[in-house]
GROMACS .gro file of C-alpha atoms in nm:
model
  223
    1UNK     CA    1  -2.453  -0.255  -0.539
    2UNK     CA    2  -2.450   0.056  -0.332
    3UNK     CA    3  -2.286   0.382  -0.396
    4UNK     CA    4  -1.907   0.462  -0.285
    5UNK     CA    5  -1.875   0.626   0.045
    6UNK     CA    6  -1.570   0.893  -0.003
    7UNK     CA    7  -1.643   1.153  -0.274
    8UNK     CA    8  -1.259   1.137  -0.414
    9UNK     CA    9  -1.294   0.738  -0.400
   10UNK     CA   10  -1.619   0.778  -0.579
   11UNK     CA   11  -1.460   0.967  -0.844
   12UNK     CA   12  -1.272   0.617  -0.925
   13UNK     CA   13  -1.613   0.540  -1.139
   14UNK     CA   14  -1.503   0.468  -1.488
   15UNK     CA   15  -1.180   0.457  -1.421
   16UNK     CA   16  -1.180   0.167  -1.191
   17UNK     CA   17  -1.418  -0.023  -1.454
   18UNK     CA   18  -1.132   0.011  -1.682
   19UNK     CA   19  -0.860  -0.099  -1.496
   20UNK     CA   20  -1.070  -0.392  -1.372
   21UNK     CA   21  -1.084  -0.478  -1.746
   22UNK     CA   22  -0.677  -0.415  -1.797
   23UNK     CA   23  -0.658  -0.653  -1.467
   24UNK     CA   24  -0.850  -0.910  -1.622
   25UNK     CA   25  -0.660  -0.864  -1.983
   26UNK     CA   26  -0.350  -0.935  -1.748
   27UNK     CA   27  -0.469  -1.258  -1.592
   28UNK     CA   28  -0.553  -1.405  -1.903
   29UNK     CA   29  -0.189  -1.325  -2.051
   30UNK     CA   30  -0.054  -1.518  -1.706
   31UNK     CA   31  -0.288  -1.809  -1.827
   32UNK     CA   32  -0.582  -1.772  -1.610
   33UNK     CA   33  -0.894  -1.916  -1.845
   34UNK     CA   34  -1.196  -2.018  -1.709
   35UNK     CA   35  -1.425  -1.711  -1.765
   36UNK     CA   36  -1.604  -1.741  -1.454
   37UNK     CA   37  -1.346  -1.636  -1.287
   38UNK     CA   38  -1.227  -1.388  -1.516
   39UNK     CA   39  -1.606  -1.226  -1.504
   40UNK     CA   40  -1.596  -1.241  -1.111
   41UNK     CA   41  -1.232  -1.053  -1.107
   42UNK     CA   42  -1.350  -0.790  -1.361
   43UNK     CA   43  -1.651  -0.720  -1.107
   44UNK     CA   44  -1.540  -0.736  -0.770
   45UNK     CA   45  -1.467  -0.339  -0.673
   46UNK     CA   46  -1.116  -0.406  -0.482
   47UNK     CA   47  -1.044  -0.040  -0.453
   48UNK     CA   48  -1.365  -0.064  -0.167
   49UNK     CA   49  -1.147  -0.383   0.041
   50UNK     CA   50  -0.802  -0.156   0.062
   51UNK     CA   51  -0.759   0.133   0.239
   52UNK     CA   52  -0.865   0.461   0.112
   53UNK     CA   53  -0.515   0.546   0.034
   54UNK     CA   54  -0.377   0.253  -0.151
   55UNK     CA   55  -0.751   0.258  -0.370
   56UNK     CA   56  -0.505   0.413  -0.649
   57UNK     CA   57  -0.312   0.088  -0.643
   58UNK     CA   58  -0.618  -0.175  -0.576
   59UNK     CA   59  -0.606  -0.292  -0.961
   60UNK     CA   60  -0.233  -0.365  -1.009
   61UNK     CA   61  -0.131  -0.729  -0.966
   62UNK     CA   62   0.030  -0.676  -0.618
   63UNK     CA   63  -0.042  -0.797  -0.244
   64UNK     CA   64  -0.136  -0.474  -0.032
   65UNK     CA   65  -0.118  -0.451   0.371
   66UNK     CA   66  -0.513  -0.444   0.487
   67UNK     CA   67  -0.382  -0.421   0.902
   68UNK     CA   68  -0.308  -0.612   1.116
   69UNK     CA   69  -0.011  -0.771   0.978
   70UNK     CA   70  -0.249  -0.927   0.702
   71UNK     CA   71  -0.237  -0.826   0.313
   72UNK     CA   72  -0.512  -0.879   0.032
   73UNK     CA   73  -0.419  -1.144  -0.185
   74UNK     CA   74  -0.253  -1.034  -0.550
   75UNK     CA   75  -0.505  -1.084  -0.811
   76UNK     CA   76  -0.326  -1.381  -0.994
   77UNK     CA   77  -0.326  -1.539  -0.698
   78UNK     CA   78  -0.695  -1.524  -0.566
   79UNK     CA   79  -0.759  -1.601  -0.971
   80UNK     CA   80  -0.527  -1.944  -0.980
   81UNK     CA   81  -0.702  -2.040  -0.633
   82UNK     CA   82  -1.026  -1.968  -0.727
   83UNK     CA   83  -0.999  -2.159  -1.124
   84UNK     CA   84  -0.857  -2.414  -0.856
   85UNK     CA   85  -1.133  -2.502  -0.699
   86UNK     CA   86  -1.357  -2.497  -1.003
   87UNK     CA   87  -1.142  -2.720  -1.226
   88UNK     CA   88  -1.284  -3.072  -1.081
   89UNK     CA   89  -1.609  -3.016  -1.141
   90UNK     CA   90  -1.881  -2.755  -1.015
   91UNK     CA   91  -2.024  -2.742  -0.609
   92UNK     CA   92  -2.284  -2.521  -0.464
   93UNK     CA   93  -2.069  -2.400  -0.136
   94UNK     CA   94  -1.695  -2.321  -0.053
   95UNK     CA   95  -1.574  -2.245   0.282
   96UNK     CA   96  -1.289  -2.013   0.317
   97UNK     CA   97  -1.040  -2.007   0.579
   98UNK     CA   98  -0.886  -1.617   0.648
   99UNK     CA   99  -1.178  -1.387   0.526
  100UNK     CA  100  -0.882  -1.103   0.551
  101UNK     CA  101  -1.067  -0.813   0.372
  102UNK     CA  102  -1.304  -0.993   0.223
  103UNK     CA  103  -1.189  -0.955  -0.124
  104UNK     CA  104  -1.164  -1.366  -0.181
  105UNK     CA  105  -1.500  -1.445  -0.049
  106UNK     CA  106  -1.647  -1.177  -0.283
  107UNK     CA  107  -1.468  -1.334  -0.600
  108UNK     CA  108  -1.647  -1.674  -0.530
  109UNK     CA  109  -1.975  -1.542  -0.443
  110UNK     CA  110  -2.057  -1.386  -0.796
  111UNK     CA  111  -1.961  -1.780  -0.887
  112UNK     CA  112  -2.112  -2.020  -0.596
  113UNK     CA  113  -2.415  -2.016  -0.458
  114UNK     CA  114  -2.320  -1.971  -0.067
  115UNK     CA  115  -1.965  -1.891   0.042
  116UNK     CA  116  -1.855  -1.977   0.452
  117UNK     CA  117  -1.587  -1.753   0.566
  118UNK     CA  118  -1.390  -1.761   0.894
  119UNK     CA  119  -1.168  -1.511   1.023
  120UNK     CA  120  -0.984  -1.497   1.385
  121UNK     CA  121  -0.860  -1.140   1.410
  122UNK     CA  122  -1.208  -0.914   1.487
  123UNK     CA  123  -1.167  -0.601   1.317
  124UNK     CA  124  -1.101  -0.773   1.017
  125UNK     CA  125  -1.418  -1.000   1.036
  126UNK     CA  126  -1.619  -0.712   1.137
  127UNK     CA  127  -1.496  -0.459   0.852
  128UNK     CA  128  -1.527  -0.747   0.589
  129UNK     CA  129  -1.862  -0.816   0.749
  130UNK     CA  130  -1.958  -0.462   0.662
  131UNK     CA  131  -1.861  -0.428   0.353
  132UNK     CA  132  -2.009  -0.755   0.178
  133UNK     CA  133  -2.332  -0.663   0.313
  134UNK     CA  134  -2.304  -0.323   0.165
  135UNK     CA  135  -2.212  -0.442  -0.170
  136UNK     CA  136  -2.445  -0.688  -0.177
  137UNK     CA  137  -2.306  -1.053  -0.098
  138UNK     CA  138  -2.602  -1.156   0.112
  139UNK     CA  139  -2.476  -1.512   0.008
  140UNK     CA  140  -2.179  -1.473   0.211
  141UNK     CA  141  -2.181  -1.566   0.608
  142UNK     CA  142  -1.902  -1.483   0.826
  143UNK     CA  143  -1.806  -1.627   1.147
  144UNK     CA  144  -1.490  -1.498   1.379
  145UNK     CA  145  -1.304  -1.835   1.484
  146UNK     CA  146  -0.959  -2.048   1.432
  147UNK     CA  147  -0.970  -2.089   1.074
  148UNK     CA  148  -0.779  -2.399   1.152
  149UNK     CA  149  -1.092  -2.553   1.289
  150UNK     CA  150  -1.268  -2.516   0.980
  151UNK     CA  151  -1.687  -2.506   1.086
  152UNK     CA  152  -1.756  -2.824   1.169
  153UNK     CA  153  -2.103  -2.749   1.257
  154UNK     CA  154  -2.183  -2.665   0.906
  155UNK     CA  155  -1.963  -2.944   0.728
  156UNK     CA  156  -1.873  -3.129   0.523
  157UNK     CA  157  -1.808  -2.910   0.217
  158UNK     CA  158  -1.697  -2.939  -0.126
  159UNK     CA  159  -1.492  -2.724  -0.153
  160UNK     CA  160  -1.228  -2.561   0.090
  161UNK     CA  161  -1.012  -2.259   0.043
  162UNK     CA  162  -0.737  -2.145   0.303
  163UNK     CA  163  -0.588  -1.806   0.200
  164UNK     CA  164  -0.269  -1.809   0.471
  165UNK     CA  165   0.015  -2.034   0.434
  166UNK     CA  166   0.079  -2.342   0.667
  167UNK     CA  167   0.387  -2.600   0.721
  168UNK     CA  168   0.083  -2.867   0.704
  169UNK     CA  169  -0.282  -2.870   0.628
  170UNK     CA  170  -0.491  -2.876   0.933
  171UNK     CA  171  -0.636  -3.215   1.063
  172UNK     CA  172  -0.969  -3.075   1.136
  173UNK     CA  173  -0.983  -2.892   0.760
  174UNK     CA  174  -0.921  -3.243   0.606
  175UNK     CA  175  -1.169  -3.416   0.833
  176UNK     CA  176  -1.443  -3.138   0.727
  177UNK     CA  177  -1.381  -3.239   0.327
  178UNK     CA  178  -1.652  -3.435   0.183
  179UNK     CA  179  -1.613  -3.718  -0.028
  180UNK     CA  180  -1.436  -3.592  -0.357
  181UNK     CA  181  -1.400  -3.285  -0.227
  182UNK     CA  182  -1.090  -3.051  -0.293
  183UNK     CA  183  -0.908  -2.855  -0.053
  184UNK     CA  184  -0.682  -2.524  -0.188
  185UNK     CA  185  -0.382  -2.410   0.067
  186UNK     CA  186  -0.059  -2.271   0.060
  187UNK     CA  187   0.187  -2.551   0.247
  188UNK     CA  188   0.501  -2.506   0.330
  189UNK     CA  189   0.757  -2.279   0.517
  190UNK     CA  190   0.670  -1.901   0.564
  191UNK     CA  191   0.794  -1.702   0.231
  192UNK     CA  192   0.847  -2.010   0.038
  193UNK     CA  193   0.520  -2.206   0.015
  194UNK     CA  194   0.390  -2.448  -0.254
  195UNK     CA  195  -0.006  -2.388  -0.332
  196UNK     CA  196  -0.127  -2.772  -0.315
  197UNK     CA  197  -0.453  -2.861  -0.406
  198UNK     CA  198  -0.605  -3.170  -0.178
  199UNK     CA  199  -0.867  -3.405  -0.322
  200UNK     CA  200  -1.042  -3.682  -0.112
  201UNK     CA  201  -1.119  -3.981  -0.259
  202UNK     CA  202  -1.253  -4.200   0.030
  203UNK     CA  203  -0.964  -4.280   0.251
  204UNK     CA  204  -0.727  -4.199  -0.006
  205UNK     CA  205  -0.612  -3.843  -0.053
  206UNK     CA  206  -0.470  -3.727  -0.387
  207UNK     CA  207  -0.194  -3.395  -0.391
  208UNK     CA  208  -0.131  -3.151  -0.624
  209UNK     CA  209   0.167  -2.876  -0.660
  210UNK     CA  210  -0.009  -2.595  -0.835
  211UNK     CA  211   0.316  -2.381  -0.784
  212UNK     CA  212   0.541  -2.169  -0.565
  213UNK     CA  213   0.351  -1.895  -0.376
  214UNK     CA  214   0.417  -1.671  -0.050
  215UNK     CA  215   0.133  -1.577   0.245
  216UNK     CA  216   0.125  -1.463   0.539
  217UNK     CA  217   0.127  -1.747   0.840
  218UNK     CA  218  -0.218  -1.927   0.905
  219UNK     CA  219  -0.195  -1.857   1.298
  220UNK     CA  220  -0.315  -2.107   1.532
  221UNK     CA  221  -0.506  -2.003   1.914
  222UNK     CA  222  -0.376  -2.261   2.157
  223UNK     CA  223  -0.630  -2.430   2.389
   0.00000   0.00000   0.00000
């Protein structure tokens, strides 16, 4: 990992360590378990994928704005997603739909060997871009698309993550899950969505409500 790049941000240092630990303390009370994910949370530096002026606030379990009328997931959340995926049974790659700031993919690459990330808004890809190569995620790839049209160069995949809320799960994301693979996406109306988890089993499809949970809208370009 490199060093920080403001000197008052730097001065985060210990501190951050231990509220990454307090964070992780907290996730387990909410009933987050598998310690993968609880190792990968009490790594990841989110102070370095929120502004510069909210890093005071990156550790709390809260949402916070990133631009662009996006947010960075709340902890609990990116941890129930993430244990979501892993529950079935392990896989080598995930593709995530909505890189946002990045924070998501870098949870599941300190778990998964390569992690596929699309994002349609360009400054967002492009900071995100930036910063996982500067802390190190070389196992991380970005493209700047239509999340809803997955990567279907690079499919099928095991696993599937879509980190903005939708009032159905995309055809193309569902075509692009392998055999016994699991899909993880907030579905529903904006502000009141249920996280469903998606698992293929041939031509049969098997859904799961994991809860209620709100995102921001997975947007759509029209062609």
């Amino acid at each position: 990992m490199v060093g920080l790049r403001h000197p008052h941000v730097r001065g985060l240092g210990m501190t951050a360590q231990r509220n990454r630990k307090r964070l992780v303390d907290r996730l387990y009370e909410e009933g987050i378990r598998d310690d993968r994910v609880l190792k990968a949370i009490g790594t990841v530096q989110r102070h370095r994928f929120v502004d510069e002026a909210l890093a005071n606030m990156a550790y709390r379990d809260t949402a916070l704005p990133i631009g662009h009328g996006q947010t960075i997931s709340q902890p609990l959340i990116v941890a129930r997603m993430t244990e979501a995926l892993l529950e079935p049974g392990p896989f080598d790659t995930v593709l995530e739909v909505g890189t946002g700031s990045g924070y998501q993919a870098a949870v599941l690459a300190e778990i998964v060997d390569q992690v596929l990330t699309v994002e349609r808004i360009r400054p967002l890809y492009q900071r995100a871009g930036r910063l996982l190569r500067e802390l190190g995620y070389h196992n991380v790839r970005l493209r700047q698309s239509d999340g809803s049209w997955g990567w279907p160069q690079l499919g099928p995949f095991e696993r599937i993550v879509v980190t903005a809320g939708g009032e159905q799960i995309p055809d193309a994301l569902r075509e692009q899950l392998a055999p016994d693979g699991v899909l993880v996406m907030p579905v529903g109306p904006s502000g009141r969505q249920e996280l469903i988890r998606l698992t293929r089993h041939g031509q049969d499809w098997e859904r799961e409500s994991l809860g209620l949970v709100s995102f921001v809208p997975l947007v759509s370009d029209k062609i």
